[in-house]
């Protein structure tokens, strides 16, 4: 199990990942507008921009301790990067497991 303050309690993750410049409303609208056009792509974990600053470490630990299969994360492609729509805990689990590239459902804006 990885060690560090991220696993002690609910922790901020904005020191690990960049925060998107887009509002949550922008991300939701882009996702809903393009929901049917998702493409599964492999992307660098560090290229995903977060939309929330905190995760619950107990959820991350639970995901890591499961069978190792994490559901695909949903991201929206904006001109300035990928903003996560759903899957912050899974993103941190991938990061904690040392994965550099992951598969995502990518929705173009």
JSON list of C-alpha atoms in Angstrom, two decimals:
[
{"chain": "A", "resi": 1, "resn": "UNK", "atom": "CA", "xyz": [0.00, 0.00, 0.00]},
{"chain": "A", "resi": 2, "resn": "UNK", "atom": "CA", "xyz": [1.42, 3.42, -0.89]},
{"chain": "A", "resi": 3, "resn": "UNK", "atom": "CA", "xyz": [2.42, 5.59, 2.04]},
{"chain": "A", "resi": 4, "resn": "UNK", "atom": "CA", "xyz": [1.76, 9.29, 2.42]},
{"chain": "A", "resi": 5, "resn": "UNK", "atom": "CA", "xyz": [-0.66, 11.85, 3.74]},
{"chain": "A", "resi": 6, "resn": "UNK", "atom": "CA", "xyz": [-3.11, 11.30, 0.86]},
{"chain": "A", "resi": 7, "resn": "UNK", "atom": "CA", "xyz": [-4.05, 8.00, 2.52]},
{"chain": "A", "resi": 8, "resn": "UNK", "atom": "CA", "xyz": [-4.58, 9.26, 6.06]},
{"chain": "A", "resi": 9, "resn": "UNK", "atom": "CA", "xyz": [-8.05, 10.80, 5.63]},
{"chain": "A", "resi": 10, "resn": "UNK", "atom": "CA", "xyz": [-10.01, 12.84, 3.11]},
{"chain": "A", "resi": 11, "resn": "UNK", "atom": "CA", "xyz": [-7.26, 14.74, 1.36]},
{"chain": "A", "resi": 12, "resn": "UNK", "atom": "CA", "xyz": [-6.75, 17.46, -1.17]},
{"chain": "A", "resi": 13, "resn": "UNK", "atom": "CA", "xyz": [-5.48, 16.26, -4.51]},
{"chain": "A", "resi": 14, "resn": "UNK", "atom": "CA", "xyz": [-4.78, 19.60, -6.16]},
{"chain": "A", "resi": 15, "resn": "UNK", "atom": "CA", "xyz": [-1.11, 19.26, -5.27]},
{"chain": "A", "resi": 16, "resn": "UNK", "atom": "CA", "xyz": [-0.99, 16.11, -7.43]},
{"chain": "A", "resi": 17, "resn": "UNK", "atom": "CA", "xyz": [-3.16, 17.11, -10.40]},
{"chain": "A", "resi": 18, "resn": "UNK", "atom": "CA", "xyz": [-3.92, 20.40, -12.13]},
{"chain": "A", "resi": 19, "resn": "UNK", "atom": "CA", "xyz": [-7.38, 21.85, -11.68]},
{"chain": "A", "resi": 20, "resn": "UNK", "atom": "CA", "xyz": [-9.32, 22.54, -14.85]},
{"chain": "A", "resi": 21, "resn": "UNK", "atom": "CA", "xyz": [-10.02, 26.17, -15.68]},
{"chain": "A", "resi": 22, "resn": "UNK", "atom": "CA", "xyz": [-13.53, 25.18, -16.72]},
{"chain": "A", "resi": 23, "resn": "UNK", "atom": "CA", "xyz": [-16.49, 25.43, -14.37]},
{"chain": "A", "resi": 24, "resn": "UNK", "atom": "CA", "xyz": [-18.30, 22.31, -13.26]},
{"chain": "A", "resi": 25, "resn": "UNK", "atom": "CA", "xyz": [-21.27, 23.54, -15.34]},
{"chain": "A", "resi": 26, "resn": "UNK", "atom": "CA", "xyz": [-19.05, 23.68, -18.44]},
{"chain": "A", "resi": 27, "resn": "UNK", "atom": "CA", "xyz": [-17.89, 20.12, -17.84]},
{"chain": "A", "resi": 28, "resn": "UNK", "atom": "CA", "xyz": [-21.42, 18.81, -17.23]},
{"chain": "A", "resi": 29, "resn": "UNK", "atom": "CA", "xyz": [-22.81, 20.59, -20.30]},
{"chain": "A", "resi": 30, "resn": "UNK", "atom": "CA", "xyz": [-20.02, 19.33, -22.54]},
{"chain": "A", "resi": 31, "resn": "UNK", "atom": "CA", "xyz": [-20.45, 15.78, -21.21]},
{"chain": "A", "resi": 32, "resn": "UNK", "atom": "CA", "xyz": [-24.23, 15.77, -21.67]},
{"chain": "A", "resi": 33, "resn": "UNK", "atom": "CA", "xyz": [-24.02, 17.35, -25.12]},
{"chain": "A", "resi": 34, "resn": "UNK", "atom": "CA", "xyz": [-21.55, 14.72, -26.35]},
{"chain": "A", "resi": 35, "resn": "UNK", "atom": "CA", "xyz": [-22.52, 11.74, -24.22]},
{"chain": "A", "resi": 36, "resn": "UNK", "atom": "CA", "xyz": [-23.28, 9.51, -27.22]},
{"chain": "A", "resi": 37, "resn": "UNK", "atom": "CA", "xyz": [-19.97, 10.23, -28.94]},
{"chain": "A", "resi": 38, "resn": "UNK", "atom": "CA", "xyz": [-17.53, 8.85, -26.38]},
{"chain": "A", "resi": 39, "resn": "UNK", "atom": "CA", "xyz": [-14.33, 7.23, -27.58]},
{"chain": "A", "resi": 40, "resn": "UNK", "atom": "CA", "xyz": [-12.24, 4.98, -25.37]},
{"chain": "A", "resi": 41, "resn": "UNK", "atom": "CA", "xyz": [-8.67, 6.29, -25.45]},
{"chain": "A", "resi": 42, "resn": "UNK", "atom": "CA", "xyz": [-5.45, 5.71, -23.60]},
{"chain": "A", "resi": 43, "resn": "UNK", "atom": "CA", "xyz": [-4.15, 8.91, -21.97]},
{"chain": "A", "resi": 44, "resn": "UNK", "atom": "CA", "xyz": [-1.40, 9.93, -19.58]},
{"chain": "A", "resi": 45, "resn": "UNK", "atom": "CA", "xyz": [-2.69, 10.02, -16.01]},
{"chain": "A", "resi": 46, "resn": "UNK", "atom": "CA", "xyz": [-1.03, 13.40, -15.38]},
{"chain": "A", "resi": 47, "resn": "UNK", "atom": "CA", "xyz": [-2.80, 14.94, -18.41]},
{"chain": "A", "resi": 48, "resn": "UNK", "atom": "CA", "xyz": [-6.18, 14.70, -16.67]},
{"chain": "A", "resi": 49, "resn": "UNK", "atom": "CA", "xyz": [-7.30, 17.91, -14.97]},
{"chain": "A", "resi": 50, "resn": "UNK", "atom": "CA", "xyz": [-9.46, 17.55, -11.87]},
{"chain": "A", "resi": 51, "resn": "UNK", "atom": "CA", "xyz": [-12.78, 19.26, -11.15]},
{"chain": "A", "resi": 52, "resn": "UNK", "atom": "CA", "xyz": [-12.84, 18.62, -7.40]},
{"chain": "A", "resi": 53, "resn": "UNK", "atom": "CA", "xyz": [-10.05, 19.15, -4.89]},
{"chain": "A", "resi": 54, "resn": "UNK", "atom": "CA", "xyz": [-10.75, 16.38, -2.36]},
{"chain": "A", "resi": 55, "resn": "UNK", "atom": "CA", "xyz": [-11.11, 12.62, -2.27]},
{"chain": "A", "resi": 56, "resn": "UNK", "atom": "CA", "xyz": [-11.93, 10.27, 0.57]},
{"chain": "A", "resi": 57, "resn": "UNK", "atom": "CA", "xyz": [-8.87, 8.19, 1.21]},
{"chain": "A", "resi": 58, "resn": "UNK", "atom": "CA", "xyz": [-10.88, 5.24, 2.51]},
{"chain": "A", "resi": 59, "resn": "UNK", "atom": "CA", "xyz": [-12.62, 4.98, -0.90]},
{"chain": "A", "resi": 60, "resn": "UNK", "atom": "CA", "xyz": [-9.27, 5.07, -2.67]},
{"chain": "A", "resi": 61, "resn": "UNK", "atom": "CA", "xyz": [-7.87, 2.34, -0.40]},
{"chain": "A", "resi": 62, "resn": "UNK", "atom": "CA", "xyz": [-10.97, 0.22, -0.99]},
{"chain": "A", "resi": 63, "resn": "UNK", "atom": "CA", "xyz": [-10.56, 0.52, -4.77]},
{"chain": "A", "resi": 64, "resn": "UNK", "atom": "CA", "xyz": [-6.89, -0.43, -4.58]},
{"chain": "A", "resi": 65, "resn": "UNK", "atom": "CA", "xyz": [-7.62, -3.43, -2.35]},
{"chain": "A", "resi": 66, "resn": "UNK", "atom": "CA", "xyz": [-10.36, -4.77, -4.65]},
{"chain": "A", "resi": 67, "resn": "UNK", "atom": "CA", "xyz": [-9.49, -7.06, -7.50]},
{"chain": "A", "resi": 68, "resn": "UNK", "atom": "CA", "xyz": [-7.52, -4.29, -9.21]},
{"chain": "A", "resi": 69, "resn": "UNK", "atom": "CA", "xyz": [-10.10, -3.63, -11.90]},
{"chain": "A", "resi": 70, "resn": "UNK", "atom": "CA", "xyz": [-11.18, -0.01, -11.92]},
{"chain": "A", "resi": 71, "resn": "UNK", "atom": "CA", "xyz": [-14.05, 1.26, -14.04]},
{"chain": "A", "resi": 72, "resn": "UNK", "atom": "CA", "xyz": [-13.15, 3.59, -16.87]},
{"chain": "A", "resi": 73, "resn": "UNK", "atom": "CA", "xyz": [-12.98, 7.29, -16.02]},
{"chain": "A", "resi": 74, "resn": "UNK", "atom": "CA", "xyz": [-15.06, 9.81, -17.99]},
{"chain": "A", "resi": 75, "resn": "UNK", "atom": "CA", "xyz": [-13.27, 12.93, -19.24]},
{"chain": "A", "resi": 76, "resn": "UNK", "atom": "CA", "xyz": [-14.22, 15.83, -21.48]},
{"chain": "A", "resi": 77, "resn": "UNK", "atom": "CA", "xyz": [-11.74, 17.13, -24.05]},
{"chain": "A", "resi": 78, "resn": "UNK", "atom": "CA", "xyz": [-11.45, 20.92, -24.02]},
{"chain": "A", "resi": 79, "resn": "UNK", "atom": "CA", "xyz": [-8.99, 22.83, -26.22]},
{"chain": "A", "resi": 80, "resn": "UNK", "atom": "CA", "xyz": [-6.72, 23.29, -23.19]},
{"chain": "A", "resi": 81, "resn": "UNK", "atom": "CA", "xyz": [-6.89, 19.74, -21.84]},
{"chain": "A", "resi": 82, "resn": "UNK", "atom": "CA", "xyz": [-8.91, 16.87, -20.41]},
{"chain": "A", "resi": 83, "resn": "UNK", "atom": "CA", "xyz": [-11.31, 17.69, -17.56]},
{"chain": "A", "resi": 84, "resn": "UNK", "atom": "CA", "xyz": [-12.57, 14.83, -15.46]},
{"chain": "A", "resi": 85, "resn": "UNK", "atom": "CA", "xyz": [-16.32, 14.39, -15.31]},
{"chain": "A", "resi": 86, "resn": "UNK", "atom": "CA", "xyz": [-16.50, 11.28, -13.17]},
{"chain": "A", "resi": 87, "resn": "UNK", "atom": "CA", "xyz": [-13.85, 9.19, -11.43]},
{"chain": "A", "resi": 88, "resn": "UNK", "atom": "CA", "xyz": [-11.65, 11.24, -9.10]},
{"chain": "A", "resi": 89, "resn": "UNK", "atom": "CA", "xyz": [-11.23, 8.37, -6.64]},
{"chain": "A", "resi": 90, "resn": "UNK", "atom": "CA", "xyz": [-10.39, 5.98, -9.48]},
{"chain": "A", "resi": 91, "resn": "UNK", "atom": "CA", "xyz": [-7.90, 8.52, -10.88]},
{"chain": "A", "resi": 92, "resn": "UNK", "atom": "CA", "xyz": [-6.09, 8.68, -7.53]},
{"chain": "A", "resi": 93, "resn": "UNK", "atom": "CA", "xyz": [-6.16, 4.87, -7.28]},
{"chain": "A", "resi": 94, "resn": "UNK", "atom": "CA", "xyz": [-4.50, 4.61, -10.73]},
{"chain": "A", "resi": 95, "resn": "UNK", "atom": "CA", "xyz": [-1.95, 7.24, -9.68]},
{"chain": "A", "resi": 96, "resn": "UNK", "atom": "CA", "xyz": [-1.24, 5.47, -6.37]},
{"chain": "A", "resi": 97, "resn": "UNK", "atom": "CA", "xyz": [-0.71, 2.19, -8.21]},
{"chain": "A", "resi": 98, "resn": "UNK", "atom": "CA", "xyz": [1.94, 3.92, -10.30]},
{"chain": "A", "resi": 99, "resn": "UNK", "atom": "CA", "xyz": [0.09, 3.70, -13.58]},
{"chain": "A", "resi": 100, "resn": "UNK", "atom": "CA", "xyz": [1.26, 6.22, -16.18]},
{"chain": "A", "resi": 101, "resn": "UNK", "atom": "CA", "xyz": [-1.39, 5.62, -18.88]},
{"chain": "A", "resi": 102, "resn": "UNK", "atom": "CA", "xyz": [-5.02, 4.66, -18.38]},
{"chain": "A", "resi": 103, "resn": "UNK", "atom": "CA", "xyz": [-8.05, 4.12, -20.57]},
{"chain": "A", "resi": 104, "resn": "UNK", "atom": "CA", "xyz": [-10.73, 6.79, -20.37]},
{"chain": "A", "resi": 105, "resn": "UNK", "atom": "CA", "xyz": [-14.04, 7.48, -22.03]},
{"chain": "A", "resi": 106, "resn": "UNK", "atom": "CA", "xyz": [-13.25, 10.71, -23.83]},
{"chain": "A", "resi": 107, "resn": "UNK", "atom": "CA", "xyz": [-16.01, 13.12, -24.79]},
{"chain": "A", "resi": 108, "resn": "UNK", "atom": "CA", "xyz": [-15.10, 15.93, -27.20]},
{"chain": "A", "resi": 109, "resn": "UNK", "atom": "CA", "xyz": [-16.39, 19.41, -26.53]}
]
